[in-house]
Amino acid sequence: MNVHEYQAKQVLAGFGVAVPQGALAKTASEARREAESLGGDVWVVKAQIHAGGRGKAGGVRLCRSLDEVEQAVEDLIGSTLVTKQTGDSGKLVSKVWIEQGLNIAKEFYVSLLIDRQRECISFMLSPDGGMDIEKVAADTPERIMHIPVAAEVTRENSMQMASFLGLQGGQVESFSKLTTGLCKAFQAKDVSLLELNPLVLTAEGKLIALDAKMAFDDNALYRQEEMRALRDVDEEDALEAEAAAFGLNYISLDGSIGCMVNGAGLAMATMDIIQLKGEKPANFLDVGGGVTEETVTEGFRLLFGNEHLKAILVNIFGGIVRCDIIAQGLINAVSEGAMRVPVILRLVGTHEEDGKRLIHEAGINVRWAHDLDEAAEFAAAAVREAV
Ligand code: ADP
Ligand code: MG
């Protein structure tokens, strides 16, 4: 689960991390009032969407008067922001965060992530903050440092990181407080990724988290009531959110062949072979082992509800999953509305004959495939015929 920048900053502030003073607004007049009470003469208006790269896309506006603040909010609210991270369709801006404009002397990159290789959490940092970190990693990998940490950040860890960033004097002490706070927040809130890009050193010598991204481990959300409350469903993929409510493992992709498969491995193989046939999968969907007629029906509803689909490929290798349950789910979903796109079925294993009989009896016009290769071939052909 991801949260907005302003929410991540509020969580971090609770762990002693210095963040700019700010306020949330949904209208221009509200923003003006908030800016006025924040005080100062420079403000930054920042679109709150679950994506980075806002600065380059015009989603972060520096304002030198209250009128400019109002204007910036006027422009941003209701607009669709397309950034490097949003995909082509962009994201609708429905709220902005207004904060004090800081006098930036330097921008750093600091993140904390789960380091699976070292089986611990690691800091990743760079003196080249505010930039695309993937680009820094590709062009100048020596400008990135990885510091694995044990249960807490040691003095040695902090000194090493501070010196890599070129911090001096009192800044080292504030940096140590910052890293300790980040590490505590990471563990206490079951965070899977925490990124400050940039962490800034102000002209006055203060270290402040200017941007913050936080992602939480979904499997730990059951014990993170406060973090769960930060969820913004409007920012999430509608189909994914609906699937999650039914316990389906569903990820939206941008192709045109909808997939319904049992088992993650088989689902990946199915997506691979679709690409091998020159087409693209529209989703990953693993119905899992413990499926019921209801969840399968919901799975098919999700697929039928995706207007970008040109074909559906059902690839079931029935072990624990029973083919007749899959068949019944398809029949239920079809009975609710038109089967808009061709459905290709590869259905083998447990209760295979029952499944096939149910579909024949229901009179649903599907295309049967004997194996995965043939199924993918049929699906790809259906897509080509559709255009
Ligand atoms: P994004 O990563 O989505 O582009 P950031 O929050 O990192 O958004 O902002 C982009 C840039 O805008 C920062 O690198 C910084 O230079 C500038 N900026 C952001 N917030 C402030 C602020 N409060 N004061 C001054 N400059 C800011
Ligand atoms: Mg940023």
Short mmCIF file of C-alpha atoms and ligand atoms in Angstrom, two decimals:
data_model
loop_
_atom_site.label_atom_id
_atom_site.label_comp_id
_atom_site.label_asym_id
_atom_site.label_seq_id
_atom_site.Cartn_x
_atom_site.Cartn_y
_atom_site.Cartn_z
CA MET A 1 0.00 0.00 0.00
CA ASN A 2 1.26 3.45 -0.90
CA VAL A 3 0.39 6.73 0.78
CA HIS A 4 0.62 10.39 -0.21
CA GLU A 5 3.70 12.52 0.39
CA TYR A 6 1.92 14.58 3.07
CA GLN A 7 0.87 11.44 4.93
CA ALA A 8 4.38 9.98 4.81
CA LYS A 9 5.75 13.27 6.15
CA GLN A 10 3.25 13.24 9.00
CA VAL A 11 4.20 9.69 9.93
CA LEU A 12 7.90 10.56 9.82
CA ALA A 13 7.41 13.70 11.91
CA GLY A 14 6.11 11.40 14.63
CA PHE A 15 9.56 9.80 14.69
CA GLY A 16 11.44 13.07 15.08
CA VAL A 17 12.20 13.55 11.38
CA ALA A 18 12.25 17.24 10.41
CA VAL A 19 9.74 18.06 7.65
CA PRO A 20 8.54 21.42 6.29
CA GLN A 21 5.46 22.96 7.90
CA GLY A 22 2.50 22.43 5.63
CA ALA A 23 -1.22 22.01 5.19
CA LEU A 24 -3.63 20.17 2.93
CA ALA A 25 -6.11 21.96 0.67
CA LYS A 26 -8.75 21.07 -1.87
CA THR A 27 -9.72 24.54 -3.04
CA ALA A 28 -7.86 27.73 -3.92
CA SER A 29 -9.42 29.78 -1.14
CA GLU A 30 -8.63 27.12 1.43
CA ALA A 31 -5.05 27.07 0.13
CA ARG A 32 -4.78 30.85 0.46
CA ARG A 33 -5.93 30.73 4.08
CA GLU A 34 -3.50 27.91 4.89
CA ALA A 35 -0.60 29.70 3.20
CA GLU A 36 -1.40 32.85 5.14
CA SER A 37 -1.36 31.04 8.45
CA LEU A 38 1.86 29.19 7.56
CA GLY A 39 3.43 32.62 7.13
CA GLY A 40 6.58 33.49 5.22
CA ASP A 41 6.78 34.84 1.68
CA VAL A 42 7.55 31.74 -0.39
CA TRP A 43 5.28 28.70 -0.61
CA VAL A 44 5.37 25.50 -2.58
CA VAL A 45 2.13 23.96 -3.81
CA LYS A 46 2.47 20.22 -4.40
CA ALA A 47 -0.05 17.97 -6.14
CA GLN A 48 -0.80 14.94 -3.99
CA ILE A 49 -0.95 11.85 -6.17
CA HIS A 50 0.57 8.42 -5.66
CA ALA A 51 3.44 9.05 -8.07
CA GLY A 52 6.76 10.82 -8.14
CA GLY A 53 8.27 12.92 -10.89
CA ARG A 54 5.72 15.67 -10.17
CA GLY A 55 8.29 18.47 -10.24
CA LYS A 56 9.24 17.90 -13.88
CA ALA A 57 5.59 17.50 -14.85
CA GLY A 58 4.49 20.84 -13.35
CA GLY A 59 2.96 19.34 -10.21
CA VAL A 60 5.23 21.26 -7.80
CA ARG A 61 4.79 25.05 -7.99
CA LEU A 62 6.93 27.66 -6.29
CA CYS A 63 4.77 30.66 -5.35
CA ARG A 64 5.93 34.11 -4.23
CA SER A 65 2.57 35.57 -3.28
CA LEU A 66 -0.80 34.44 -1.96
CA ASP A 67 -2.28 35.18 -5.38
CA GLU A 68 0.24 32.83 -6.97
CA VAL A 69 -0.69 30.17 -4.42
CA GLU A 70 -4.35 30.50 -5.39
CA GLN A 71 -3.50 30.39 -9.06
CA ALA A 72 -1.33 27.28 -8.68
CA VAL A 73 -4.09 25.45 -6.81
CA GLU A 74 -6.63 26.60 -9.38
CA ASP A 75 -4.44 25.10 -12.12
CA LEU A 76 -3.68 21.86 -10.33
CA ILE A 77 -6.96 20.75 -8.76
CA GLY A 78 -8.99 18.81 -11.28
CA SER A 79 -6.11 18.53 -13.71
CA THR A 80 -4.54 15.26 -14.79
CA LEU A 81 -0.86 15.03 -14.12
CA VAL A 82 1.23 12.81 -16.36
CA THR A 83 4.61 12.05 -14.82
CA LYS A 84 7.27 9.44 -15.48
CA GLN A 85 5.59 7.26 -12.87
CA THR A 86 1.88 7.63 -13.71
CA GLY A 87 1.72 5.95 -17.11
CA ASP A 88 0.22 7.71 -20.12
CA SER A 89 -3.22 8.13 -18.65
CA GLY A 90 -1.87 10.21 -15.75
CA LYS A 91 -3.50 10.82 -12.38
CA LEU A 92 -6.27 13.18 -11.41
CA VAL A 93 -5.24 15.77 -8.81
CA SER A 94 -7.88 16.21 -6.12
CA LYS A 95 -5.79 17.67 -3.30
CA VAL A 96 -2.64 19.69 -2.83
CA TRP A 97 -0.16 20.14 -0.02
CA ILE A 98 1.06 23.66 0.64
CA GLU A 99 4.31 24.10 2.45
CA GLN A 100 6.90 26.68 3.28
CA GLY A 101 9.38 27.24 0.50
CA LEU A 102 12.82 26.35 1.77
CA ASN A 103 16.15 27.84 0.91
CA ILE A 104 17.88 24.79 -0.48
CA ALA A 105 21.67 24.54 -0.32
CA LYS A 106 22.00 20.86 -1.21
CA GLU A 107 19.74 17.96 -2.18
CA PHE A 108 20.53 14.37 -1.15
CA TYR A 109 18.91 11.02 -1.80
CA VAL A 110 18.22 8.77 1.20
CA SER A 111 16.15 5.60 1.23
CA LEU A 112 15.61 2.56 3.39
CA LEU A 113 14.62 -0.74 1.88
CA ILE A 114 14.39 -4.42 2.64
CA ASP A 115 17.69 -5.89 1.51
CA ARG A 116 16.80 -9.46 0.63
CA GLN A 117 20.34 -10.44 -0.25
CA ARG A 118 21.76 -9.39 3.08
CA GLU A 119 18.58 -10.32 4.98
CA CYS A 120 18.33 -7.00 6.75
CA ILE A 121 17.25 -3.46 6.04
CA SER A 122 19.67 -1.21 4.20
CA PHE A 123 20.09 2.49 3.67
CA MET A 124 20.77 3.57 0.13
CA LEU A 125 22.05 7.09 -0.28
CA SER A 126 23.57 9.51 -2.71
CA PRO A 127 24.87 13.07 -2.65
CA ASP A 128 22.97 13.51 -5.95
CA GLY A 129 19.47 14.06 -4.62
CA GLY A 130 16.44 15.45 -6.41
CA MET A 131 17.44 13.49 -9.50
CA ASP A 132 16.26 10.29 -11.04
CA ILE A 133 18.02 7.75 -8.83
CA GLU A 134 17.81 5.04 -11.50
CA LYS A 135 19.84 7.33 -13.75
CA VAL A 136 22.43 7.95 -11.03
CA ALA A 137 22.70 4.18 -10.49
CA ALA A 138 23.21 3.59 -14.20
CA ASP A 139 25.59 6.46 -15.00
CA THR A 140 27.55 7.01 -11.79
CA PRO A 141 27.13 3.98 -9.51
CA GLU A 142 30.03 5.18 -7.36
CA ARG A 143 27.75 8.03 -6.24
CA ILE A 144 25.45 5.55 -4.46
CA MET A 145 26.22 3.91 -1.13
CA HIS A 146 24.49 0.94 0.53
CA ILE A 147 24.68 0.59 4.29
CA PRO A 148 23.10 -2.51 5.83
CA VAL A 149 21.83 -1.93 9.35
CA ALA A 150 21.08 -4.33 12.16
CA ALA A 151 18.19 -3.69 14.57
CA GLU A 152 19.18 -0.05 14.87
CA VAL A 153 21.47 2.50 13.25
CA THR A 154 24.84 2.53 14.99
CA ARG A 155 27.01 5.57 15.45
CA GLU A 156 29.46 4.07 12.98
CA ASN A 157 26.67 3.63 10.37
CA SER A 158 25.67 7.28 10.71
CA MET A 159 29.21 8.63 10.58
CA GLN A 160 29.96 6.64 7.46
CA MET A 161 26.79 7.84 5.70
CA ALA A 162 27.23 11.47 6.82
CA SER A 163 30.77 11.57 5.54
CA PHE A 164 29.69 10.09 2.16
CA LEU A 165 27.17 12.94 1.85
CA GLY A 166 29.83 15.48 2.82
CA LEU A 167 28.06 16.65 5.99
CA GLN A 168 30.02 18.49 8.62
CA GLY A 169 29.91 19.72 12.19
CA GLY A 170 26.45 19.86 13.76
CA GLN A 171 24.90 18.46 10.57
CA VAL A 172 26.35 15.04 11.45
CA GLU A 173 24.43 15.03 14.71
CA SER A 174 21.13 15.95 13.00
CA PHE A 175 21.79 13.35 10.35
CA SER A 176 22.27 10.72 13.01
CA LYS A 177 18.95 11.70 14.60
CA LEU A 178 17.30 11.56 11.17
CA THR A 179 18.58 8.08 10.28
CA THR A 180 17.60 6.75 13.70
CA GLY A 181 14.09 8.14 13.23
CA LEU A 182 13.79 6.70 9.71
CA CYS A 183 14.93 3.28 10.87
CA LYS A 184 12.49 3.26 13.80
CA ALA A 185 9.59 4.33 11.58
CA PHE A 186 10.52 1.67 9.03
CA GLN A 187 10.34 -1.12 11.58
CA ALA A 188 7.47 0.12 13.71
CA LYS A 189 5.14 0.70 10.77
CA ASP A 190 6.06 -2.37 8.67
CA VAL A 191 7.32 -0.21 5.84
CA SER A 192 8.66 -1.90 2.72
CA LEU A 193 10.15 1.22 1.11
CA LEU A 194 10.93 4.62 2.53
CA GLU A 195 12.45 7.23 0.27
CA LEU A 196 13.44 10.86 0.77
CA ASN A 197 14.25 12.37 -2.59
CA PRO A 198 15.37 14.90 -1.80
CA LEU A 199 16.51 15.24 1.77
CA VAL A 200 17.76 18.83 1.79
CA LEU A 201 20.33 20.83 3.63
CA THR A 202 18.96 24.37 3.91
CA ALA A 203 21.01 27.53 3.64
CA GLU A 204 20.51 27.81 7.41
CA GLY A 205 22.22 24.41 7.86
CA LYS A 206 19.11 22.33 8.68
CA LEU A 207 18.44 18.84 7.34
CA ILE A 208 14.83 18.53 6.20
CA ALA A 209 12.89 15.77 4.44
CA LEU A 210 11.53 17.69 1.45
CA ASP A 211 9.85 14.79 -0.27
CA ALA A 212 8.81 11.47 1.20
CA LYS A 213 7.55 8.25 -0.30
CA MET A 214 6.39 5.39 1.85
CA ALA A 215 5.10 1.96 0.89
CA PHE A 216 3.77 -0.50 3.44
CA ASP A 217 3.92 -4.27 3.49
CA ASP A 218 0.37 -5.36 2.61
CA ASN A 219 0.78 -8.58 4.56
CA ALA A 220 1.40 -6.62 7.75
CA LEU A 221 -1.44 -4.13 7.37
CA TYR A 222 -3.70 -6.25 9.57
CA ARG A 223 -1.65 -5.04 12.55
CA GLN A 224 -1.22 -1.45 11.36
CA GLU A 225 -4.59 0.08 12.06
CA GLU A 226 -3.35 3.67 11.90
CA MET A 227 -1.57 3.11 8.60
CA ARG A 228 -4.58 1.31 7.13
CA ALA A 229 -6.58 4.47 7.73
CA LEU A 230 -4.21 6.33 5.37
CA ARG A 231 -5.34 4.27 2.39
CA ASP A 232 -6.65 6.38 -0.52
CA VAL A 233 -8.63 4.02 -2.75
CA ASP A 234 -9.09 6.73 -5.37
CA GLU A 235 -5.38 6.40 -6.10
CA GLU A 236 -5.50 2.66 -6.55
CA ASP A 237 -6.32 0.66 -9.64
CA ALA A 238 -10.10 0.12 -9.39
CA LEU A 239 -9.94 -3.43 -10.72
CA GLU A 240 -7.09 -4.36 -8.37
CA ALA A 241 -8.96 -2.95 -5.38
CA GLU A 242 -12.10 -4.90 -6.30
CA ALA A 243 -10.08 -8.10 -6.79
CA ALA A 244 -8.34 -7.65 -3.45
CA ALA A 245 -11.72 -7.43 -1.71
CA PHE A 246 -12.45 -10.95 -3.03
CA GLY A 247 -9.02 -12.33 -2.12
CA LEU A 248 -7.94 -12.67 -5.77
CA ASN A 249 -4.33 -12.05 -6.76
CA TYR A 250 -4.91 -9.59 -9.57
CA ILE A 251 -2.54 -7.09 -11.17
CA SER A 252 -3.57 -4.83 -14.05
CA LEU A 253 -1.28 -4.76 -17.08
CA ASP A 254 -1.63 -2.88 -20.34
CA GLY A 255 -2.24 -5.63 -22.90
CA SER A 256 -5.43 -6.93 -24.48
CA ILE A 257 -5.66 -10.59 -23.45
CA GLY A 258 -7.36 -11.16 -20.11
CA CYS A 259 -6.00 -14.15 -18.20
CA MET A 260 -7.57 -16.41 -15.63
CA VAL A 261 -5.12 -18.96 -14.32
CA ASN A 262 -4.59 -21.05 -11.20
CA GLY A 263 -1.17 -20.80 -9.60
CA ALA A 264 1.31 -17.95 -9.86
CA GLY A 265 3.85 -20.02 -11.80
CA LEU A 266 1.30 -21.06 -14.39
CA ALA A 267 0.03 -17.47 -14.57
CA MET A 268 3.52 -16.24 -15.37
CA ALA A 269 4.07 -18.98 -17.95
CA THR A 270 0.75 -18.00 -19.53
CA MET A 271 1.78 -14.36 -19.74
CA ASP A 272 5.14 -15.34 -21.22
CA ILE A 273 3.64 -17.48 -23.91
CA ILE A 274 1.11 -14.78 -24.84
CA GLN A 275 4.06 -12.44 -25.44
CA LEU A 276 5.82 -15.15 -27.40
CA LYS A 277 2.79 -15.18 -29.70
CA GLY A 278 3.24 -11.44 -30.23
CA GLU A 279 0.45 -10.19 -27.96
CA LYS A 280 0.28 -8.75 -24.45
CA PRO A 281 -1.56 -9.90 -21.33
CA ALA A 282 -4.05 -7.44 -19.82
CA ASN A 283 -3.58 -8.75 -16.32
CA PHE A 284 -2.08 -11.27 -13.99
CA LEU A 285 -4.77 -13.26 -12.24
CA ASP A 286 -4.05 -16.20 -10.01
CA VAL A 287 -7.31 -17.58 -8.65
CA GLY A 288 -5.29 -19.69 -6.22
CA GLY A 289 -6.06 -23.11 -4.82
CA GLY A 290 -8.94 -22.45 -2.45
CA VAL A 291 -11.33 -21.00 -5.00
CA THR A 292 -15.07 -20.96 -4.63
CA GLU A 293 -17.73 -20.47 -7.25
CA GLU A 294 -18.17 -16.89 -5.95
CA THR A 295 -14.53 -15.91 -6.31
CA VAL A 296 -14.30 -17.40 -9.81
CA THR A 297 -17.50 -15.60 -10.82
CA GLU A 298 -16.00 -12.36 -9.49
CA GLY A 299 -12.77 -13.05 -11.38
CA PHE A 300 -14.68 -13.39 -14.65
CA ARG A 301 -16.72 -10.26 -13.83
CA LEU A 302 -13.46 -8.36 -13.45
CA LEU A 303 -12.22 -9.61 -16.80
CA PHE A 304 -15.49 -8.88 -18.60
CA GLY A 305 -15.50 -5.44 -17.01
CA ASN A 306 -12.18 -4.48 -18.58
CA GLU A 307 -13.07 -2.60 -21.75
CA HIS A 308 -9.56 -2.95 -23.19
CA LEU A 309 -9.87 -6.71 -23.59
CA LYS A 310 -10.00 -8.35 -26.99
CA ALA A 311 -9.88 -11.96 -25.77
CA ILE A 312 -9.87 -14.00 -22.58
CA LEU A 313 -7.60 -16.94 -22.03
CA VAL A 314 -8.56 -19.34 -19.26
CA ASN A 315 -5.71 -21.68 -18.40
CA ILE A 316 -6.63 -24.07 -15.62
CA PHE A 317 -4.54 -27.03 -14.62
CA GLY A 318 -6.89 -28.51 -12.06
CA GLY A 319 -5.24 -30.03 -9.03
CA ILE A 320 -6.84 -28.66 -5.91
CA VAL A 321 -8.84 -26.34 -8.15
CA ARG A 322 -11.83 -28.11 -9.66
CA CYS A 323 -12.59 -27.48 -13.33
CA ASP A 324 -16.34 -27.65 -12.72
CA ILE A 325 -16.10 -24.74 -10.26
CA ILE A 326 -14.25 -22.67 -12.85
CA ALA A 327 -16.86 -23.59 -15.45
CA GLN A 328 -19.72 -22.64 -13.15
CA GLY A 329 -18.04 -19.30 -12.40
CA LEU A 330 -17.82 -18.56 -16.12
CA ILE A 331 -21.44 -19.56 -16.65
CA ASN A 332 -22.56 -17.28 -13.78
CA ALA A 333 -20.61 -14.30 -15.11
CA VAL A 334 -21.84 -14.84 -18.67
CA SER A 335 -25.44 -15.13 -17.51
CA GLU A 336 -25.20 -11.59 -16.09
CA GLY A 337 -24.40 -9.99 -19.42
CA ALA A 338 -23.05 -10.43 -22.89
CA MET A 339 -19.79 -12.28 -23.46
CA ARG A 340 -18.22 -9.36 -25.24
CA VAL A 341 -14.97 -11.00 -26.32
CA PRO A 342 -13.97 -14.52 -27.40
CA VAL A 343 -13.12 -16.86 -24.52
CA ILE A 344 -10.47 -19.49 -25.05
CA LEU A 345 -10.54 -22.36 -22.58
CA ARG A 346 -7.82 -24.75 -21.66
CA LEU A 347 -9.33 -26.78 -18.87
CA VAL A 348 -7.57 -29.94 -17.69
CA GLY A 349 -7.35 -31.94 -14.48
CA THR A 350 -9.71 -32.46 -11.57
CA HIS A 351 -13.38 -32.70 -12.65
CA GLU A 352 -12.41 -31.78 -16.21
CA GLU A 353 -15.27 -33.73 -17.80
CA ASP A 354 -17.84 -32.16 -15.45
CA GLY A 355 -16.54 -28.71 -16.28
CA LYS A 356 -16.73 -29.27 -20.01
CA ARG A 357 -20.20 -30.78 -19.75
CA LEU A 358 -21.49 -27.78 -17.75
CA ILE A 359 -20.27 -25.37 -20.38
CA HIS A 360 -21.73 -27.39 -23.25
CA GLU A 361 -25.05 -27.65 -21.44
CA ALA A 362 -25.09 -23.91 -20.78
CA GLY A 363 -24.59 -23.37 -24.50
CA ILE A 364 -21.72 -20.95 -24.06
CA ASN A 365 -19.71 -20.47 -27.18
CA VAL A 366 -16.10 -20.84 -26.12
CA ARG A 367 -13.10 -21.98 -28.07
CA TRP A 368 -11.48 -25.10 -26.60
CA ALA A 369 -7.73 -25.55 -26.66
CA HIS A 370 -5.85 -28.77 -25.94
CA ASP A 371 -2.75 -27.22 -24.48
CA LEU A 372 -1.31 -23.86 -23.49
CA ASP A 373 0.48 -23.31 -26.76
CA GLU A 374 -2.72 -23.77 -28.73
CA ALA A 375 -4.68 -21.62 -26.27
CA ALA A 376 -2.23 -18.72 -26.63
CA GLU A 377 -2.29 -19.11 -30.41
CA PHE A 378 -6.10 -18.90 -30.44
CA ALA A 379 -6.09 -15.88 -28.11
CA ALA A 380 -3.51 -14.05 -30.23
CA ALA A 381 -5.52 -14.83 -33.36
CA ALA A 382 -8.68 -13.48 -31.71
CA VAL A 383 -6.88 -10.21 -30.94
CA ARG A 384 -5.65 -9.89 -34.51
CA GLU A 385 -9.14 -10.55 -35.85
CA ALA A 386 -10.60 -7.93 -33.51
CA VAL A 387 -8.57 -5.08 -35.00
P1 ADP B 1 8.75 14.95 -7.15
O1 ADP B 1 9.81 14.00 -6.66
O2 ADP B 1 7.42 14.30 -7.30
O3 ADP B 1 9.17 15.69 -8.38
P2 ADP B 1 9.50 16.70 -4.91
O4 ADP B 1 8.73 16.82 -3.66
O5 ADP B 1 10.76 15.93 -4.84
O6 ADP B 1 8.50 16.07 -6.02
O7 ADP B 1 9.76 18.16 -5.46
C1 ADP B 1 10.51 18.39 -6.65
C2 ADP B 1 11.52 19.50 -6.40
O8 ADP B 1 10.83 20.68 -6.04
C3 ADP B 1 12.49 19.23 -5.27
O9 ADP B 1 13.61 18.51 -5.71
C4 ADP B 1 12.84 20.64 -4.84
O10 ADP B 1 13.88 21.15 -5.63
C5 ADP B 1 11.57 21.42 -5.10
N1 ADP B 1 10.79 21.57 -3.84
C6 ADP B 1 9.87 20.71 -3.36
N2 ADP B 1 9.38 21.13 -2.17
C7 ADP B 1 10.00 22.30 -1.88
C8 ADP B 1 9.95 23.23 -0.79
N3 ADP B 1 9.15 23.05 0.25
N4 ADP B 1 10.76 24.30 -0.86
C9 ADP B 1 11.59 24.51 -1.89
N5 ADP B 1 11.67 23.68 -2.94
C10 ADP B 1 10.91 22.58 -2.96
MG MG B 2 10.97 13.83 -5.12
#
